[in-house]
PDB file of C-alpha atoms in Angstrom:
ATOM      1  CA  UNK H  13     -56.501 -38.562  19.948  1.00 50.00           C
ATOM      2  CA  UNK H  14     -59.633 -38.148  22.078  1.00 54.00           C
ATOM      3  CA  UNK H  15     -58.200 -40.418  24.748  1.00 54.00           C
ATOM      4  CA  UNK H  16     -54.990 -38.370  24.839  1.00 52.00           C
ATOM      5  CA  UNK H  17     -56.893 -35.107  25.116  1.00 53.00           C
ATOM      6  CA  UNK H  18     -59.122 -36.519  27.838  1.00 56.00           C
ATOM      7  CA  UNK H  19     -56.025 -37.664  29.728  1.00 50.00           C
ATOM      8  CA  UNK H  20     -54.426 -34.207  29.501  1.00 55.00           C
ATOM      9  CA  UNK H  21     -57.611 -32.478  30.618  1.00 59.00           C
ATOM     10  CA  UNK H  22     -57.360 -34.456  33.844  1.00 63.00           C
ATOM     11  CA  UNK H  23     -54.585 -31.994  34.684  1.00 58.00           C
ATOM     12  CA  UNK H  24     -57.219 -29.486  35.751  1.00 69.00           C
ATOM     13  CA  UNK H  25     -58.079 -25.904  34.736  1.00 76.00           C
ATOM     14  CA  UNK H  26     -54.428 -24.911  34.426  1.00 81.00           C
ATOM     15  CA  UNK H  27     -54.164 -27.103  31.330  1.00 84.00           C
ATOM     16  CA  UNK H  28     -56.001 -24.504  29.234  1.00 87.00           C
ATOM     17  CA  UNK H  29     -53.350 -21.775  29.642  1.00 90.00           C
ATOM     18  CA  UNK H  30     -50.734 -24.485  29.071  1.00 91.00           C
ATOM     19  CA  UNK H  31     -52.452 -25.382  25.786  1.00 90.00           C
ATOM     20  CA  UNK H  32     -52.318 -21.700  24.789  1.00 93.00           C
ATOM     21  CA  UNK H  33     -48.599 -21.621  25.621  1.00 94.00           C
ATOM     22  CA  UNK H  34     -48.035 -24.701  23.467  1.00 94.00           C
ATOM     23  CA  UNK H  35     -49.958 -23.231  20.520  1.00 95.00           C
ATOM     24  CA  UNK H  36     -48.102 -19.901  20.758  1.00 95.00           C
ATOM     25  CA  UNK H  37     -44.755 -21.664  21.013  1.00 96.00           C
ATOM     26  CA  UNK H  38     -45.314 -23.960  18.033  1.00 96.00           C
ATOM     27  CA  UNK H  39     -46.688 -21.114  15.896  1.00 96.00           C
ATOM     28  CA  UNK H  40     -43.709 -18.844  16.555  1.00 96.00           C
ATOM     29  CA  UNK H  41     -41.142 -21.608  16.076  1.00 96.00           C
ATOM     30  CA  UNK H  42     -42.592 -22.673  12.730  1.00 95.00           C
ATOM     31  CA  UNK H  43     -42.920 -19.095  11.436  1.00 94.00           C
ATOM     32  CA  UNK H  44     -39.392 -18.101  12.536  1.00 94.00           C
ATOM     33  CA  UNK H  45     -37.856 -21.308  11.200  1.00 94.00           C
ATOM     34  CA  UNK H  46     -39.077 -20.707   7.660  1.00 92.00           C
ATOM     35  CA  UNK H  47     -38.448 -16.939   7.813  1.00 90.00           C
ATOM     36  CA  UNK H  48     -34.835 -17.303   8.982  1.00 91.00           C
ATOM     37  CA  UNK H  49     -34.153 -20.208   6.619  1.00 89.00           C
ATOM     38  CA  UNK H  50     -35.349 -18.026   3.754  1.00 85.00           C
ATOM     39  CA  UNK H  51     -32.877 -15.294   4.766  1.00 85.00           C
ATOM     40  CA  UNK H  52     -29.929 -17.674   5.069  1.00 84.00           C
ATOM     41  CA  UNK H  53     -30.684 -19.634   1.909  1.00 82.00           C
ATOM     42  CA  UNK H  54     -28.728 -18.200  -0.953  1.00 71.00           C
ATOM     43  CA  UNK H  55     -27.008 -15.515   1.137  1.00 76.00           C
ATOM     44  CA  UNK H  56     -23.522 -16.812   0.323  1.00 73.00           C
ATOM     45  CA  UNK H  57     -24.404 -17.075  -3.350  1.00 78.00           C
ATOM     46  CA  UNK H  58     -25.682 -13.488  -3.315  1.00 81.00           C
ATOM     47  CA  UNK H  59     -22.415 -12.263  -1.823  1.00 79.00           C
ATOM     48  CA  UNK H  60     -20.391 -14.058  -4.462  1.00 81.00           C
ATOM     49  CA  UNK H  61     -22.568 -12.765  -7.301  1.00 83.00           C
ATOM     50  CA  UNK H  62     -22.270  -9.166  -6.135  1.00 81.00           C
ATOM     51  CA  UNK H  63     -18.506  -9.403  -5.662  1.00 79.00           C
ATOM     52  CA  UNK H  64     -18.124 -11.046  -9.056  1.00 80.00           C
ATOM     53  CA  UNK H  65     -20.108  -8.272 -10.745  1.00 80.00           C
ATOM     54  CA  UNK H  66     -17.979  -5.614  -9.053  1.00 77.00           C
ATOM     55  CA  UNK H  67     -14.762  -7.387 -10.004  1.00 76.00           C
ATOM     56  CA  UNK H  68     -15.916  -7.179 -13.623  1.00 78.00           C
ATOM     57  CA  UNK H  69     -16.749  -3.487 -13.236  1.00 75.00           C
ATOM     58  CA  UNK H  70     -20.497  -4.062 -13.562  1.00 79.00           C
ATOM     59  CA  UNK H  71     -21.775  -2.000 -10.640  1.00 78.00           C
ATOM     60  CA  UNK H  72     -25.161  -1.430 -12.250  1.00 80.00           C
ATOM     61  CA  UNK H  73     -25.644  -5.190 -12.594  1.00 80.00           C
ATOM     62  CA  UNK H  74     -24.801  -5.645  -8.913  1.00 79.00           C
ATOM     63  CA  UNK H  75     -27.340  -3.001  -7.892  1.00 80.00           C
ATOM     64  CA  UNK H  76     -29.990  -4.483 -10.176  1.00 78.00           C
ATOM     65  CA  UNK H  77     -29.407  -7.875  -8.582  1.00 80.00           C
ATOM     66  CA  UNK H  78     -29.816  -6.429  -5.081  1.00 81.00           C
ATOM     67  CA  UNK H  79     -32.946  -4.511  -6.112  1.00 79.00           C
ATOM     68  CA  UNK H  80     -34.794  -7.744  -6.868  1.00 78.00           C
ATOM     69  CA  UNK H  81     -33.611  -9.494  -3.716  1.00 81.00           C
ATOM     70  CA  UNK H  82     -35.159  -8.860  -0.323  1.00 78.00           C
ATOM     71  CA  UNK H  83     -33.834  -9.456   3.167  1.00 82.00           C
ATOM     72  CA  UNK H  84     -31.304  -7.909   5.524  1.00 86.00           C
ATOM     73  CA  UNK H  85     -28.176  -9.108   3.697  1.00 85.00           C
ATOM     74  CA  UNK H  86     -29.325  -7.647   0.383  1.00 85.00           C
ATOM     75  CA  UNK H  87     -30.201  -4.377   2.101  1.00 87.00           C
ATOM     76  CA  UNK H  88     -26.779  -4.152   3.764  1.00 86.00           C
ATOM     77  CA  UNK H  89     -24.984  -4.763   0.469  1.00 84.00           C
ATOM     78  CA  UNK H  90     -27.199  -2.283  -1.362  1.00 86.00           C
ATOM     79  CA  UNK H  91     -26.460   0.403   1.241  1.00 84.00           C
ATOM     80  CA  UNK H  92     -22.698  -0.095   0.907  1.00 82.00           C
ATOM     81  CA  UNK H  93     -22.911   0.109  -2.876  1.00 82.00           C
ATOM     82  CA  UNK H  94     -25.205   3.124  -3.017  1.00 81.00           C
ATOM     83  CA  UNK H  95     -22.998   5.154  -0.666  1.00 79.00           C
ATOM     84  CA  UNK H  96     -19.610   3.921  -1.882  1.00 75.00           C
ATOM     85  CA  UNK H  97     -18.557   7.462  -2.787  1.00 75.00           C
ATOM     86  CA  UNK H  98     -18.715   8.605   0.855  1.00 77.00           C
ATOM     87  CA  UNK H  99     -15.593   6.729   1.931  1.00 76.00           C
ATOM     88  CA  UNK H 100     -14.973   3.677   4.081  1.00 75.00           C
ATOM     89  CA  UNK H 101     -15.775   5.191   7.470  1.00 80.00           C
ATOM     90  CA  UNK H 102     -19.124   6.621   6.383  1.00 80.00           C
ATOM     91  CA  UNK H 103     -20.031   3.394   4.602  1.00 79.00           C
ATOM     92  CA  UNK H 104     -19.292   1.397   7.751  1.00 81.00           C
ATOM     93  CA  UNK H 105     -21.476   3.700   9.863  1.00 84.00           C
ATOM     94  CA  UNK H 106     -24.381   3.437   7.420  1.00 85.00           C
ATOM     95  CA  UNK H 107     -24.075  -0.333   7.104  1.00 84.00           C
ATOM     96  CA  UNK H 108     -23.968  -0.699  10.895  1.00 85.00           C
ATOM     97  CA  UNK H 109     -27.113   1.403  11.163  1.00 87.00           C
ATOM     98  CA  UNK H 110     -28.912  -0.774   8.617  1.00 85.00           C
ATOM     99  CA  UNK H 111     -27.796  -3.976  10.376  1.00 85.00           C
ATOM    100  CA  UNK H 112     -29.030  -2.641  13.731  1.00 87.00           C
ATOM    101  CA  UNK H 113     -32.349  -1.756  12.109  1.00 87.00           C
ATOM    102  CA  UNK H 114     -32.746  -5.239  10.613  1.00 85.00           C
ATOM    103  CA  UNK H 115     -31.773  -7.277  13.698  1.00 86.00           C
ATOM    104  CA  UNK H 116     -34.992  -6.731  15.736  1.00 88.00           C
ATOM    105  CA  UNK H 117     -37.119  -8.031  12.865  1.00 88.00           C
ATOM    106  CA  UNK H 118     -35.024 -11.197  12.787  1.00 90.00           C
ATOM    107  CA  UNK H 119     -35.713 -11.765  16.490  1.00 90.00           C
ATOM    108  CA  UNK H 120     -39.433 -11.052  16.196  1.00 90.00           C
ATOM    109  CA  UNK H 121     -41.446 -13.467  18.313  1.00 91.00           C
ATOM    110  CA  UNK H 122     -38.481 -14.886  20.218  1.00 94.00           C
ATOM    111  CA  UNK H 123     -39.581 -12.943  23.293  1.00 94.00           C
ATOM    112  CA  UNK H 124     -42.794 -14.993  23.217  1.00 95.00           C
ATOM    113  CA  UNK H 125     -40.740 -18.183  23.343  1.00 96.00           C
ATOM    114  CA  UNK H 126     -38.694 -16.777  26.211  1.00 95.00           C
ATOM    115  CA  UNK H 127     -41.913 -16.032  28.105  1.00 95.00           C
ATOM    116  CA  UNK H 128     -43.287 -19.533  27.461  1.00 96.00           C
ATOM    117  CA  UNK H 129     -40.043 -21.087  28.735  1.00 96.00           C
ATOM    118  CA  UNK H 130     -40.493 -19.175  31.990  1.00 95.00           C
ATOM    119  CA  UNK H 131     -44.239 -19.400  32.476  1.00 95.00           C
ATOM    120  CA  UNK H 132     -44.973 -23.004  31.430  1.00 94.00           C
ATOM    121  CA  UNK H 133     -43.171 -24.643  34.393  1.00 93.00           C
ATOM    122  CA  UNK H 134     -44.793 -22.116  36.731  1.00 93.00           C
ATOM    123  CA  UNK H 135     -48.223 -23.010  35.386  1.00 91.00           C
ATOM    124  CA  UNK H 136     -47.334 -26.656  35.842  1.00 88.00           C
ATOM    125  CA  UNK H 137     -46.342 -25.903  39.428  1.00 87.00           C
ATOM    126  CA  UNK H 138     -49.633 -24.087  39.915  1.00 87.00           C
ATOM    127  CA  UNK H 139     -51.422 -27.187  38.642  1.00 81.00           C
ATOM    128  CA  UNK H 140     -49.433 -29.255  41.115  1.00 81.00           C
ATOM    129  CA  UNK H 141     -50.507 -27.030  43.983  1.00 79.00           C
ATOM    130  CA  UNK H 142     -54.168 -27.001  42.998  1.00 76.00           C
ATOM    131  CA  UNK H 143     -54.121 -30.775  42.471  1.00 71.00           C
ATOM    132  CA  UNK H 144     -52.606 -31.403  45.884  1.00 73.00           C
ATOM    133  CA  UNK H 145     -55.083 -29.012  47.494  1.00 70.00           C
ATOM    134  CA  UNK H 146     -57.894 -31.026  45.903  1.00 64.00           C
ATOM    135  CA  UNK H 147     -56.335 -34.241  47.199  1.00 63.00           C
ATOM    136  CA  UNK H 148     -56.013 -32.921  50.744  1.00 64.00           C
ATOM    137  CA  UNK H 149     -59.573 -31.630  50.676  1.00 62.00           C
ATOM    138  CA  UNK H 150     -60.686 -35.158  49.827  1.00 57.00           C
ATOM    139  CA  UNK H 151     -58.703 -36.456  52.784  1.00 54.00           C
ATOM    140  CA  UNK H 152     -60.401 -33.930  55.019  1.00 50.00           C
ATOM    141  CA  UNK H 153     -64.005 -34.579  53.998  1.00 55.00           C
ATOM    142  CA  UNK H 154     -64.176 -38.045  52.419  1.00 51.00           C
ATOM    143  CA  UNK H 155     -64.543 -41.399  54.082  1.00 50.00           C
ATOM    144  CA  UNK H 156     -65.285 -44.873  52.820  1.00 46.00           C
ATOM    145  CA  UNK H 157     -64.230 -46.718  49.723  1.00 43.00           C
ATOM    146  CA  UNK H 158     -64.436 -43.699  47.363  1.00 46.00           C
ATOM    147  CA  UNK H 159     -61.836 -41.666  49.264  1.00 48.00           C
ATOM    148  CA  UNK H 160     -58.689 -43.342  47.850  1.00 52.00           C
ATOM    149  CA  UNK H 161     -59.980 -42.942  44.286  1.00 51.00           C
ATOM    150  CA  UNK H 162     -60.703 -39.254  44.748  1.00 51.00           C
ATOM    151  CA  UNK H 163     -57.309 -38.683  46.371  1.00 52.00           C
ATOM    152  CA  UNK H 164     -55.623 -40.391  43.415  1.00 57.00           C
ATOM    153  CA  UNK H 165     -57.496 -38.068  41.047  1.00 54.00           C
ATOM    154  CA  UNK H 166     -56.061 -35.018  42.801  1.00 56.00           C
ATOM    155  CA  UNK H 167     -52.521 -36.413  42.678  1.00 67.00           C
ATOM    156  CA  UNK H 168     -52.937 -37.291  38.982  1.00 67.00           C
ATOM    157  CA  UNK H 169     -54.045 -33.710  38.280  1.00 66.00           C
ATOM    158  CA  UNK H 170     -50.899 -32.446  39.972  1.00 71.00           C
ATOM    159  CA  UNK H 171     -48.542 -34.757  38.071  1.00 81.00           C
ATOM    160  CA  UNK H 172     -50.144 -34.248  34.640  1.00 81.00           C
ATOM    161  CA  UNK H 173     -49.972 -30.451  34.952  1.00 83.00           C
ATOM    162  CA  UNK H 174     -46.348 -30.555  36.070  1.00 86.00           C
ATOM    163  CA  UNK H 175     -45.289 -32.930  33.294  1.00 88.00           C
ATOM    164  CA  UNK H 176     -47.097 -30.891  30.650  1.00 89.00           C
ATOM    165  CA  UNK H 177     -45.558 -27.616  31.805  1.00 91.00           C
ATOM    166  CA  UNK H 178     -42.059 -29.110  31.800  1.00 93.00           C
ATOM    167  CA  UNK H 179     -42.558 -30.732  28.380  1.00 93.00           C
ATOM    168  CA  UNK H 180     -43.677 -27.427  26.843  1.00 95.00           C
ATOM    169  CA  UNK H 181     -40.795 -25.516  28.441  1.00 96.00           C
ATOM    170  CA  UNK H 182     -38.151 -28.039  27.358  1.00 96.00           C
ATOM    171  CA  UNK H 183     -39.406 -28.204  23.771  1.00 95.00           C
ATOM    172  CA  UNK H 184     -39.630 -24.430  23.541  1.00 96.00           C
ATOM    173  CA  UNK H 185     -36.139 -24.019  25.002  1.00 97.00           C
ATOM    174  CA  UNK H 186     -34.668 -26.238  22.292  1.00 96.00           C
ATOM    175  CA  UNK H 187     -36.489 -24.263  19.581  1.00 96.00           C
ATOM    176  CA  UNK H 188     -35.536 -20.930  21.146  1.00 97.00           C
ATOM    177  CA  UNK H 189     -31.829 -21.809  21.286  1.00 96.00           C
ATOM    178  CA  UNK H 190     -31.866 -23.033  17.684  1.00 96.00           C
ATOM    179  CA  UNK H 191     -33.607 -19.916  16.391  1.00 96.00           C
ATOM    180  CA  UNK H 192     -31.347 -17.623  18.421  1.00 95.00           C
ATOM    181  CA  UNK H 193     -28.329 -19.303  16.844  1.00 95.00           C
ATOM    182  CA  UNK H 194     -29.850 -18.762  13.388  1.00 93.00           C
ATOM    183  CA  UNK H 195     -30.266 -15.057  14.156  1.00 93.00           C
ATOM    184  CA  UNK H 196     -26.603 -14.912  15.209  1.00 92.00           C
ATOM    185  CA  UNK H 197     -25.614 -16.583  11.947  1.00 91.00           C
ATOM    186  CA  UNK H 198     -27.549 -14.034   9.904  1.00 90.00           C
ATOM    187  CA  UNK H 199     -26.031 -11.115  11.834  1.00 89.00           C
ATOM    188  CA  UNK H 200     -22.561 -12.588  11.281  1.00 88.00           C
ATOM    189  CA  UNK H 201     -23.399 -13.058   7.588  1.00 87.00           C
ATOM    190  CA  UNK H 202     -24.442  -9.390   7.343  1.00 87.00           C
ATOM    191  CA  UNK H 203     -21.187  -8.285   8.944  1.00 86.00           C
ATOM    192  CA  UNK H 204     -19.093 -10.538   6.717  1.00 85.00           C
ATOM    193  CA  UNK H 205     -20.923  -9.482   3.549  1.00 83.00           C
ATOM    194  CA  UNK H 206     -20.575  -5.788   4.369  1.00 84.00           C
ATOM    195  CA  UNK H 207     -16.897  -6.065   5.327  1.00 84.00           C
ATOM    196  CA  UNK H 208     -15.984  -7.983   2.185  1.00 83.00           C
ATOM    197  CA  UNK H 209     -17.848  -5.552  -0.057  1.00 82.00           C
ATOM    198  CA  UNK H 210     -16.355  -2.470   1.606  1.00 82.00           C
ATOM    199  CA  UNK H 211     -12.867  -3.995   1.310  1.00 82.00           C
ATOM    200  CA  UNK H 212     -13.478  -4.754  -2.374  1.00 78.00           C
ATOM    201  CA  UNK H 213     -14.645  -1.199  -3.034  1.00 78.00           C
ATOM    202  CA  UNK H 214     -11.694   0.288  -1.171  1.00 76.00           C
ATOM    203  CA  UNK H 215      -9.182  -1.875  -3.041  1.00 76.00           C
ATOM    204  CA  UNK H 216     -10.836  -0.915  -6.286  1.00 71.00           C
ATOM    205  CA  UNK H 217     -10.572   2.780  -5.439  1.00 62.00           C
ATOM    206  CA  UNK H 218      -6.913   2.390  -4.499  1.00 62.00           C
ATOM    207  CA  UNK H 219      -6.223   0.607  -7.772  1.00 58.00           C
ATOM    208  CA  UNK H 220      -7.930   3.372  -9.752  1.00 56.00           C
ATOM    209  CA  UNK H 221      -5.949   6.038  -7.880  1.00 54.00           C
ATOM    210  CA  UNK H 222      -2.685   4.272  -8.679  1.00 56.00           C
ATOM    211  CA  UNK H 223      -3.649   4.022 -12.339  1.00 52.00           C
ATOM    212  CA  UNK H 224      -4.367   7.751 -12.428  1.00 52.00           C
ATOM    213  CA  UNK H 225      -1.079   8.512 -10.663  1.00 52.00           C
ATOM    214  CA  UNK H 226       0.819   6.315 -13.105  1.00 60.00           C
ATOM    215  CA  UNK H 227      -0.923   7.949 -16.046  1.00 54.00           C
ATOM    216  CA  UNK H 228      -0.091  11.372 -14.653  1.00 53.00           C
ATOM    217  CA  UNK H 229       3.547  10.474 -14.334  1.00 49.00           C
TER     218      UNK H 229
END
């Protein structure tokens, strides 16, 4: 551990901001992974439970179920149910508004990952430049047996900084793409849940209207 840290610190002063980038990246990826997994877990089961309750005419049970569940999908379903009397078009507008309000919270922190992906290789390049400058300064002022060793130190600083910056950027890019795909899945799940529920409510209303018409006849 100490040997590895000592090796990395040979990359020069630019390694400190690279360490900060790595810490920020790992922190955001871990937090978003568990947060998004929590949203997705059980979302399909929630949809089925709500639709089953409505099919049995137990609207109050469906609302009670959504009241104890948190997350964007539960909020979208609750909105559709609470405003079911306003008609399909109004329900769709309200559900869309709720989904748009929930989406930024799902993507929270992903902009940090995007920044790390951009800045880490640039910091590595900066370390390369400073390392090569140090190496050339040695060439300019050093003579004797110590010169080759000092030149090698400057080149090593350049290569370590570059490799570290690229490693951080590549790892963060993989995490960023995965988390972005999870956000897309949740948004698609919200849309599917809302559409299915609105269709169920509309079909139910049509069925009730036909029953009333038949009874009137």
